[in-house]
Structure formats: structure tokens, C-alpha cells
PDB file of C-alpha atoms in Angstrom:
ATOM      1  CA  UNK V 213     100.684  38.620  66.076  1.00 91.00           C
ATOM      2  CA  UNK V 214      98.739  36.970  68.894  1.00 95.00           C
ATOM      3  CA  UNK V 215      95.354  35.350  69.461  1.00 97.00           C
ATOM      4  CA  UNK V 216      93.672  33.047  71.980  1.00 98.00           C
ATOM      5  CA  UNK V 217      91.200  30.360  70.966  1.00 98.00           C
ATOM      6  CA  UNK V 218      89.747  26.968  71.852  1.00 98.00           C
ATOM      7  CA  UNK V 219      91.083  24.062  69.839  1.00 98.00           C
ATOM      8  CA  UNK V 220      90.796  20.305  69.376  1.00 98.00           C
ATOM      9  CA  UNK V 221      94.044  18.410  68.890  1.00 98.00           C
ATOM     10  CA  UNK V 222      94.158  16.717  65.471  1.00 97.00           C
ATOM     11  CA  UNK V 223      97.767  15.600  65.448  1.00 96.00           C
ATOM     12  CA  UNK V 224     101.230  16.043  66.913  1.00 96.00           C
ATOM     13  CA  UNK V 225     104.706  15.419  65.528  1.00 94.00           C
ATOM     14  CA  UNK V 226     107.966  15.716  67.413  1.00 93.00           C
ATOM     15  CA  UNK V 227     110.272  18.592  66.547  1.00 93.00           C
ATOM     16  CA  UNK V 228     113.863  18.503  67.702  1.00 89.00           C
ATOM     17  CA  UNK V 229     114.794  17.117  71.091  1.00 89.00           C
ATOM     18  CA  UNK V 230     111.920  18.340  73.206  1.00 93.00           C
ATOM     19  CA  UNK V 231     109.407  20.350  71.170  1.00 95.00           C
ATOM     20  CA  UNK V 232     106.387  19.345  69.098  1.00 96.00           C
ATOM     21  CA  UNK V 233     104.429  20.763  66.188  1.00 97.00           C
ATOM     22  CA  UNK V 234     100.765  20.604  67.115  1.00 98.00           C
ATOM     23  CA  UNK V 235      97.857  20.720  64.690  1.00 98.00           C
ATOM     24  CA  UNK V 236      94.610  22.090  66.115  1.00 98.00           C
ATOM     25  CA  UNK V 237      91.156  22.635  64.725  1.00 98.00           C
ATOM     26  CA  UNK V 238      90.312  25.926  66.418  1.00 98.00           C
ATOM     27  CA  UNK V 239      86.899  27.497  66.783  1.00 97.00           C
ATOM     28  CA  UNK V 240      87.647  30.883  65.179  1.00 97.00           C
ATOM     29  CA  UNK V 241      90.965  30.362  63.358  1.00 97.00           C
ATOM     30  CA  UNK V 242      90.374  27.042  61.610  1.00 97.00           C
ATOM     31  CA  UNK V 243      92.938  24.312  61.200  1.00 97.00           C
ATOM     32  CA  UNK V 244      96.142  25.819  62.515  1.00 97.00           C
ATOM     33  CA  UNK V 245      99.636  24.541  63.343  1.00 97.00           C
ATOM     34  CA  UNK V 246     102.059  25.863  65.917  1.00 97.00           C
ATOM     35  CA  UNK V 247     105.225  24.903  67.775  1.00 97.00           C
ATOM     36  CA  UNK V 248     104.893  23.874  71.425  1.00 97.00           C
ATOM     37  CA  UNK V 249     108.195  24.202  73.253  1.00 95.00           C
ATOM     38  CA  UNK V 250     108.601  21.262  75.632  1.00 94.00           C
ATOM     39  CA  UNK V 251     105.738  19.511  73.859  1.00 93.00           C
ATOM     40  CA  UNK V 252     107.547  16.161  74.092  1.00 91.00           C
ATOM     41  CA  UNK V 253     107.816  16.420  77.886  1.00 92.00           C
ATOM     42  CA  UNK V 254     105.946  14.123  80.266  1.00 90.00           C
ATOM     43  CA  UNK V 255     103.981  17.140  81.522  1.00 91.00           C
ATOM     44  CA  UNK V 256     102.616  18.198  78.133  1.00 93.00           C
ATOM     45  CA  UNK V 257     102.327  14.862  76.311  1.00 92.00           C
ATOM     46  CA  UNK V 258      99.002  13.924  78.003  1.00 93.00           C
ATOM     47  CA  UNK V 259      97.500  17.271  76.886  1.00 95.00           C
ATOM     48  CA  UNK V 260      98.712  16.954  73.302  1.00 96.00           C
ATOM     49  CA  UNK V 261      96.730  13.860  72.372  1.00 95.00           C
ATOM     50  CA  UNK V 262      94.235  13.692  69.469  1.00 95.00           C
ATOM     51  CA  UNK V 263      90.686  14.413  70.589  1.00 96.00           C
ATOM     52  CA  UNK V 264      91.607  16.618  73.554  1.00 97.00           C
ATOM     53  CA  UNK V 265      90.155  20.124  73.817  1.00 98.00           C
ATOM     54  CA  UNK V 266      92.639  22.823  74.783  1.00 98.00           C
ATOM     55  CA  UNK V 267      92.954  26.559  75.234  1.00 98.00           C
ATOM     56  CA  UNK V 268      95.694  27.866  72.967  1.00 97.00           C
ATOM     57  CA  UNK V 269      97.546  31.175  72.762  1.00 98.00           C
ATOM     58  CA  UNK V 270      99.282  31.525  69.400  1.00 98.00           C
ATOM     59  CA  UNK V 271     102.108  34.036  68.890  1.00 97.00           C
ATOM     60  CA  UNK V 272     104.272  34.850  65.893  1.00 95.00           C
ATOM     61  CA  UNK V 273     106.206  37.815  64.550  1.00 93.00           C
ATOM     62  CA  UNK V 274     104.290  37.670  61.251  1.00 92.00           C
ATOM     63  CA  UNK V 275     100.947  36.085  60.422  1.00 88.00           C
ATOM     64  CA  UNK V 276     102.443  33.715  57.818  1.00 89.00           C
ATOM     65  CA  UNK V 277     104.960  32.243  60.300  1.00 93.00           C
ATOM     66  CA  UNK V 278     104.449  28.873  62.011  1.00 94.00           C
ATOM     67  CA  UNK V 279     104.374  30.581  65.402  1.00 96.00           C
ATOM     68  CA  UNK V 280     104.294  29.059  68.863  1.00 97.00           C
ATOM     69  CA  UNK V 281     101.476  27.759  71.016  1.00 97.00           C
ATOM     70  CA  UNK V 282     101.062  28.075  74.776  1.00 97.00           C
ATOM     71  CA  UNK V 283      98.516  25.356  75.598  1.00 96.00           C
ATOM     72  CA  UNK V 284      96.346  24.494  78.599  1.00 96.00           C
ATOM     73  CA  UNK V 285      93.988  21.526  78.826  1.00 95.00           C
ATOM     74  CA  UNK V 286      90.216  22.056  78.836  1.00 96.00           C
ATOM     75  CA  UNK V 287      88.690  18.616  78.264  1.00 96.00           C
ATOM     76  CA  UNK V 288      91.060  15.654  78.163  1.00 95.00           C
ATOM     77  CA  UNK V 289      89.091  12.946  76.345  1.00 94.00           C
ATOM     78  CA  UNK V 290      92.054  11.028  74.918  1.00 91.00           C
ATOM     79  CA  UNK V 291      92.386   8.514  77.762  1.00 89.00           C
ATOM     80  CA  UNK V 292      88.772   7.447  77.247  1.00 91.00           C
ATOM     81  CA  UNK V 293      88.827   7.639  73.447  1.00 90.00           C
ATOM     82  CA  UNK V 294      92.023   5.618  73.157  1.00 85.00           C
ATOM     83  CA  UNK V 295      90.745   2.986  75.582  1.00 86.00           C
ATOM     84  CA  UNK V 296      88.719   1.172  72.903  1.00 90.00           C
ATOM     85  CA  UNK V 297      89.475   0.102  69.346  1.00 90.00           C
ATOM     86  CA  UNK V 298      86.517   2.031  67.946  1.00 93.00           C
ATOM     87  CA  UNK V 299      87.692   5.133  69.830  1.00 94.00           C
ATOM     88  CA  UNK V 300      91.243   4.897  68.459  1.00 95.00           C
ATOM     89  CA  UNK V 301      90.044   4.379  64.901  1.00 96.00           C
ATOM     90  CA  UNK V 302      87.254   6.919  65.205  1.00 96.00           C
ATOM     91  CA  UNK V 303      89.292   9.853  66.497  1.00 96.00           C
ATOM     92  CA  UNK V 304      92.058   9.098  63.969  1.00 96.00           C
ATOM     93  CA  UNK V 305      89.534   9.106  61.128  1.00 97.00           C
ATOM     94  CA  UNK V 306      87.806  12.286  62.348  1.00 97.00           C
ATOM     95  CA  UNK V 307      91.189  14.017  62.422  1.00 97.00           C
ATOM     96  CA  UNK V 308      92.040  12.822  58.917  1.00 96.00           C
ATOM     97  CA  UNK V 309      88.735  14.139  57.556  1.00 97.00           C
ATOM     98  CA  UNK V 310      89.082  17.481  59.388  1.00 97.00           C
ATOM     99  CA  UNK V 311      92.550  17.752  57.843  1.00 96.00           C
ATOM    100  CA  UNK V 312      90.870  18.169  54.434  1.00 96.00           C
ATOM    101  CA  UNK V 313      89.859  21.692  55.455  1.00 97.00           C
ATOM    102  CA  UNK V 314      92.102  24.470  54.142  1.00 96.00           C
ATOM    103  CA  UNK V 315      94.575  25.685  56.733  1.00 96.00           C
ATOM    104  CA  UNK V 316      93.713  28.820  58.745  1.00 96.00           C
ATOM    105  CA  UNK V 317      90.182  29.033  57.298  1.00 96.00           C
ATOM    106  CA  UNK V 318      87.468  29.250  60.010  1.00 96.00           C
ATOM    107  CA  UNK V 319      84.775  26.538  60.011  1.00 97.00           C
ATOM    108  CA  UNK V 320      82.922  27.102  63.281  1.00 97.00           C
ATOM    109  CA  UNK V 321      80.057  24.704  62.491  1.00 97.00           C
ATOM    110  CA  UNK V 322      82.510  21.900  61.774  1.00 98.00           C
ATOM    111  CA  UNK V 323      84.379  22.685  65.000  1.00 98.00           C
ATOM    112  CA  UNK V 324      81.122  22.493  66.988  1.00 98.00           C
ATOM    113  CA  UNK V 325      80.115  19.219  65.312  1.00 97.00           C
ATOM    114  CA  UNK V 326      83.524  17.654  65.953  1.00 98.00           C
ATOM    115  CA  UNK V 327      83.384  18.701  69.591  1.00 97.00           C
ATOM    116  CA  UNK V 328      79.872  17.267  69.986  1.00 96.00           C
ATOM    117  CA  UNK V 329      80.894  14.027  68.269  1.00 96.00           C
ATOM    118  CA  UNK V 330      83.882  13.487  70.551  1.00 96.00           C
ATOM    119  CA  UNK V 331      81.778  14.174  73.648  1.00 94.00           C
ATOM    120  CA  UNK V 332      79.400  11.326  72.722  1.00 91.00           C
ATOM    121  CA  UNK V 333      81.786   8.634  71.551  1.00 93.00           C
ATOM    122  CA  UNK V 334      81.531   6.026  74.298  1.00 90.00           C
ATOM    123  CA  UNK V 335      78.897   3.854  72.603  1.00 90.00           C
ATOM    124  CA  UNK V 336      80.048   2.488  69.257  1.00 92.00           C
ATOM    125  CA  UNK V 337      76.604   2.869  67.659  1.00 91.00           C
ATOM    126  CA  UNK V 338      76.387   6.534  68.629  1.00 92.00           C
ATOM    127  CA  UNK V 339      79.978   7.031  67.506  1.00 95.00           C
ATOM    128  CA  UNK V 340      79.124   5.537  64.090  1.00 96.00           C
ATOM    129  CA  UNK V 341      76.167   7.884  63.647  1.00 95.00           C
ATOM    130  CA  UNK V 342      78.359  10.861  64.575  1.00 96.00           C
ATOM    131  CA  UNK V 343      81.035   9.790  62.091  1.00 97.00           C
ATOM    132  CA  UNK V 344      78.505   9.538  59.269  1.00 97.00           C
ATOM    133  CA  UNK V 345      76.976  12.925  60.114  1.00 97.00           C
ATOM    134  CA  UNK V 346      80.467  14.433  60.273  1.00 98.00           C
ATOM    135  CA  UNK V 347      81.334  13.053  56.843  1.00 98.00           C
ATOM    136  CA  UNK V 348      78.081  14.484  55.444  1.00 98.00           C
ATOM    137  CA  UNK V 349      78.850  17.859  57.016  1.00 98.00           C
ATOM    138  CA  UNK V 350      82.365  17.828  55.572  1.00 98.00           C
ATOM    139  CA  UNK V 351      80.975  17.108  52.095  1.00 98.00           C
ATOM    140  CA  UNK V 352      78.726  20.156  52.435  1.00 97.00           C
ATOM    141  CA  UNK V 353      81.533  22.326  53.831  1.00 97.00           C
ATOM    142  CA  UNK V 354      83.777  21.418  50.905  1.00 97.00           C
ATOM    143  CA  UNK V 355      81.065  22.228  48.363  1.00 96.00           C
ATOM    144  CA  UNK V 356      79.691  18.747  47.643  1.00 97.00           C
ATOM    145  CA  UNK V 357      76.666  18.572  49.931  1.00 96.00           C
ATOM    146  CA  UNK V 358      73.977  15.950  49.307  1.00 97.00           C
ATOM    147  CA  UNK V 359      70.373  17.058  48.704  1.00 96.00           C
ATOM    148  CA  UNK V 360      68.461  14.798  51.098  1.00 96.00           C
ATOM    149  CA  UNK V 361      65.450  16.970  51.975  1.00 94.00           C
ATOM    150  CA  UNK V 362      63.279  16.381  48.910  1.00 94.00           C
ATOM    151  CA  UNK V 363      62.967  13.960  46.010  1.00 95.00           C
ATOM    152  CA  UNK V 364      65.198  14.865  43.066  1.00 94.00           C
ATOM    153  CA  UNK V 365      62.549  13.491  40.665  1.00 93.00           C
ATOM    154  CA  UNK V 366      59.184  14.627  42.068  1.00 94.00           C
ATOM    155  CA  UNK V 367      60.069  17.246  44.698  1.00 93.00           C
ATOM    156  CA  UNK V 368      58.278  15.242  47.413  1.00 92.00           C
ATOM    157  CA  UNK V 369      59.530  15.613  50.970  1.00 91.00           C
ATOM    158  CA  UNK V 370      58.180  12.347  52.378  1.00 91.00           C
ATOM    159  CA  UNK V 371      58.985   8.652  51.974  1.00 93.00           C
ATOM    160  CA  UNK V 372      62.551   9.397  50.856  1.00 96.00           C
ATOM    161  CA  UNK V 373      64.344   6.052  51.011  1.00 96.00           C
ATOM    162  CA  UNK V 374      66.905   6.198  48.186  1.00 97.00           C
ATOM    163  CA  UNK V 375      69.785   8.405  47.011  1.00 98.00           C
ATOM    164  CA  UNK V 376      70.945   8.761  43.418  1.00 97.00           C
ATOM    165  CA  UNK V 377      74.618   7.741  43.180  1.00 96.00           C
ATOM    166  CA  UNK V 378      75.024  10.208  40.298  1.00 95.00           C
ATOM    167  CA  UNK V 379      73.421  13.397  41.628  1.00 94.00           C
ATOM    168  CA  UNK V 380      73.519  12.856  45.399  1.00 96.00           C
ATOM    169  CA  UNK V 381      69.822  13.734  45.551  1.00 97.00           C
ATOM    170  CA  UNK V 382      67.217  11.850  47.579  1.00 97.00           C
ATOM    171  CA  UNK V 383      64.612   9.790  45.710  1.00 97.00           C
ATOM    172  CA  UNK V 384      61.185   8.807  47.017  1.00 96.00           C
ATOM    173  CA  UNK V 385      59.972   5.226  47.223  1.00 95.00           C
ATOM    174  CA  UNK V 386      57.553   5.569  44.313  1.00 95.00           C
ATOM    175  CA  UNK V 387      59.926   7.406  41.988  1.00 96.00           C
ATOM    176  CA  UNK V 388      62.850   5.117  42.749  1.00 95.00           C
ATOM    177  CA  UNK V 389      61.121   1.748  42.621  1.00 94.00           C
ATOM    178  CA  UNK V 390      61.917   1.034  38.925  1.00 94.00           C
ATOM    179  CA  UNK V 391      65.628   1.709  39.532  1.00 93.00           C
ATOM    180  CA  UNK V 392      65.993   0.538  43.127  1.00 92.00           C
ATOM    181  CA  UNK V 393      68.854  -1.835  42.257  1.00 94.00           C
ATOM    182  CA  UNK V 394      70.880   1.121  40.980  1.00 96.00           C
ATOM    183  CA  UNK V 395      70.154   3.489  43.874  1.00 97.00           C
ATOM    184  CA  UNK V 396      71.786   3.852  47.276  1.00 98.00           C
ATOM    185  CA  UNK V 397      69.678   3.270  50.348  1.00 97.00           C
ATOM    186  CA  UNK V 398      69.020   6.293  52.565  1.00 97.00           C
ATOM    187  CA  UNK V 399      69.024   4.984  56.160  1.00 95.00           C
ATOM    188  CA  UNK V 400      66.235   6.181  58.479  1.00 94.00           C
ATOM    189  CA  UNK V 401      68.573   8.175  60.754  1.00 94.00           C
ATOM    190  CA  UNK V 402      69.478  10.438  57.805  1.00 95.00           C
ATOM    191  CA  UNK V 403      65.905  11.049  56.652  1.00 91.00           C
ATOM    192  CA  UNK V 404      64.678  14.560  57.450  1.00 79.00           C
ATOM    193  CA  UNK V 405      61.568  14.777  59.596  1.00 68.00           C
ATOM    194  CA  UNK V 406      61.402  11.051  60.319  1.00 67.00           C
ATOM    195  CA  UNK V 407      61.085   9.847  63.892  1.00 59.00           C
ATOM    196  CA  UNK V 408      64.151   8.118  65.304  1.00 61.00           C
ATOM    197  CA  UNK V 409      64.071   4.345  65.055  1.00 68.00           C
ATOM    198  CA  UNK V 410      66.267   1.597  66.428  1.00 79.00           C
ATOM    199  CA  UNK V 411      69.567   1.446  64.580  1.00 85.00           C
ATOM    200  CA  UNK V 412      70.362  -1.710  62.664  1.00 89.00           C
ATOM    201  CA  UNK V 413      73.650  -2.975  61.294  1.00 90.00           C
ATOM    202  CA  UNK V 414      72.266  -2.473  57.781  1.00 93.00           C
ATOM    203  CA  UNK V 415      71.402   1.176  58.524  1.00 94.00           C
ATOM    204  CA  UNK V 416      74.975   1.928  59.582  1.00 95.00           C
ATOM    205  CA  UNK V 417      76.482   0.056  56.641  1.00 95.00           C
ATOM    206  CA  UNK V 418      74.209   2.012  54.289  1.00 96.00           C
ATOM    207  CA  UNK V 419      75.247   5.284  55.927  1.00 97.00           C
ATOM    208  CA  UNK V 420      78.964   4.583  55.516  1.00 97.00           C
ATOM    209  CA  UNK V 421      78.430   3.394  51.940  1.00 97.00           C
ATOM    210  CA  UNK V 422      76.580   6.620  51.114  1.00 98.00           C
ATOM    211  CA  UNK V 423      79.097   9.076  52.541  1.00 98.00           C
ATOM    212  CA  UNK V 424      82.052   6.948  51.476  1.00 98.00           C
ATOM    213  CA  UNK V 425      81.068   6.999  47.807  1.00 98.00           C
ATOM    214  CA  UNK V 426      80.775  10.775  47.560  1.00 98.00           C
ATOM    215  CA  UNK V 427      83.823  11.511  49.725  1.00 98.00           C
ATOM    216  CA  UNK V 428      85.925   9.265  47.524  1.00 97.00           C
ATOM    217  CA  UNK V 429      84.595  10.627  44.240  1.00 97.00           C
ATOM    218  CA  UNK V 430      84.496  14.349  44.987  1.00 97.00           C
ATOM    219  CA  UNK V 431      87.122  14.926  47.680  1.00 97.00           C
ATOM    220  CA  UNK V 432      89.688  12.163  48.042  1.00 97.00           C
ATOM    221  CA  UNK V 433      90.332  10.832  44.544  1.00 97.00           C
ATOM    222  CA  UNK V 434      90.879  14.325  43.038  1.00 96.00           C
ATOM    223  CA  UNK V 435      93.640  14.751  45.664  1.00 96.00           C
ATOM    224  CA  UNK V 436      95.165  11.369  44.843  1.00 97.00           C
ATOM    225  CA  UNK V 437      93.942   9.919  48.153  1.00 96.00           C
ATOM    226  CA  UNK V 438      91.729   7.075  49.308  1.00 96.00           C
ATOM    227  CA  UNK V 439      89.804   6.354  52.465  1.00 96.00           C
ATOM    228  CA  UNK V 440      91.950   6.166  55.575  1.00 94.00           C
ATOM    229  CA  UNK V 441      92.858   2.837  57.145  1.00 96.00           C
ATOM    230  CA  UNK V 442      91.289   4.221  60.320  1.00 97.00           C
ATOM    231  CA  UNK V 443      87.882   4.455  58.605  1.00 97.00           C
ATOM    232  CA  UNK V 444      88.063   0.804  57.579  1.00 97.00           C
ATOM    233  CA  UNK V 445      89.263  -0.106  61.076  1.00 96.00           C
ATOM    234  CA  UNK V 446      86.321   1.668  62.677  1.00 96.00           C
ATOM    235  CA  UNK V 447      83.794  -0.019  60.372  1.00 96.00           C
ATOM    236  CA  UNK V 448      85.362  -3.439  61.057  1.00 95.00           C
ATOM    237  CA  UNK V 449      85.211  -2.792  64.818  1.00 93.00           C
ATOM    238  CA  UNK V 450      81.568  -1.769  64.424  1.00 91.00           C
ATOM    239  CA  UNK V 451      80.678  -4.924  62.495  1.00 90.00           C
ATOM    240  CA  UNK V 452      82.440  -7.134  65.069  1.00 89.00           C
ATOM    241  CA  UNK V 453      80.531  -5.427  67.870  1.00 84.00           C
ATOM    242  CA  UNK V 454      77.223  -5.824  66.023  1.00 77.00           C
ATOM    243  CA  UNK V 455      77.971  -9.504  65.387  1.00 77.00           C
ATOM    244  CA  UNK V 456      78.720 -10.118  69.066  1.00 74.00           C
ATOM    245  CA  UNK V 457      75.519  -8.352  70.092  1.00 68.00           C
ATOM    246  CA  UNK V 458      73.506 -10.603  67.761  1.00 61.00           C
ATOM    247  CA  UNK V 459      74.749 -13.806  69.406  1.00 61.00           C
ATOM    248  CA  UNK V 460      72.136 -14.958  71.969  1.00 55.00           C
ATOM    249  CA  UNK V 461      73.337 -15.456  75.521  1.00 46.00           C
ATOM    250  CA  UNK V 462      73.722 -19.129  76.569  1.00 55.00           C
TER     251      UNK V 462
END
């Protein structure tokens, strides 16, 4: 058995004296593990860092075997990603969410979204938006997508500013006004067809609250899991950055 594919490194664990078991999210073969001989060496360690894109050749005698990887670097983002606290937390959280996908099951749209997210991770605000969109996409991929394109009550497609915490459906301003204290806020950057506006701290908090509730309820808690420490670390780093930006210069 043999195939060649592009992959993004999700995680690495040492195996024996010099090898490593590498977990990749590949474009056409899904989340896939393989043994890299010499993976603990100083030559390969920089390639095998979370967030890096690699070209991988996987070989095994039978399809169900762990198999081995021969890996070459394509885009080595790790040095940049791991150079900031939001980058460390962000890439760790993205990997933990991608790890919810069933092994060896292709998810090409998720691969493309993860790749795009990692390529635009320098600015913490942009990184936060990418994380929220990735969590939304993962909910949909796992069968729990939110219905944010029209009002769950009236069918309207405009002025959607709330989300029902029960159904995950959007609710328009007029329909939701009597129950606004019980509804989640739908931030402008997640509203379909609405022009982009300047991001606020409240918008990002609302986005994380929205995706966090449904991820916990539908995906994590049924598996006996909770949100990762990395997610909380990223949000804390984001709030600290927003607080610093709000302080006027002397």
C-alpha cells in the first residue's frame, strides 16, 4: 500500500530512541498517523512541528497497518506560529478540534479551511475570526451545523442578530426581541450577506460563546471531553491584547 498526499502536522509523539509517530490532516486521506524513522533527529524535528505543511509518502504492507511516512517540508509555519502566545494556543486548539474527525476519513473542505487559517494567523483578530469559522465548519462537518442564513421563526433572511441556544437557528431582530435575554448574539462577521464591519471585543466574545456552546453540547460532552486549555488560553490572550489596544497612548 502506498500513497502521496499533502498534509498539515497536527501532532507528534516520540517512538523509541529516534523515531516519531506523526499525525497529519491530509488533503485526500483525512486524519492519518504514520511512523517517521529518524523523526526525533535534529534534521527532521523542525519539519515535524504542528502547523507545518508537508508532502508525505505513506507506505504499509496492509491498509490497516500504522505504516511509515517519508516527509518533506512544503510550508514551515511553526517558527512564526510558535513565536506568539496566541499562535501557540491557536495552533494547539486547531489541532485538537481537527482531531475530532474520524481517522482516515477524507474532509477536503476542512483541510482547505485549516490551511487558509494557518496562513493568516499573524494578527490575533484575524486568527480569532478564523478559529470561530473553523469551529463552525467542524460543527457542520460532524453533523451539527448551525442554521444562520434565515430566521428560524419567520424565514426572513435579513436583520438576523440572534441565535436560539436550543435549535442553533438564527432569529431576526423583530422575532427575537421578546426573548432577547434568552438568545445568543450573532456577531456581524457571521451574518450572511452583511458588509464587513470593524471587529469589536464583544463581537469576538459572542462568536466564541456561540460556537463554544454547541461544540460542548453536541460534540465534546458526549465524548466525555471539555474545551481544551488551549482554547481558553487563546481567548485570554485575545482579551489581553484587546485591553492593551484600548489603553490610550500617553
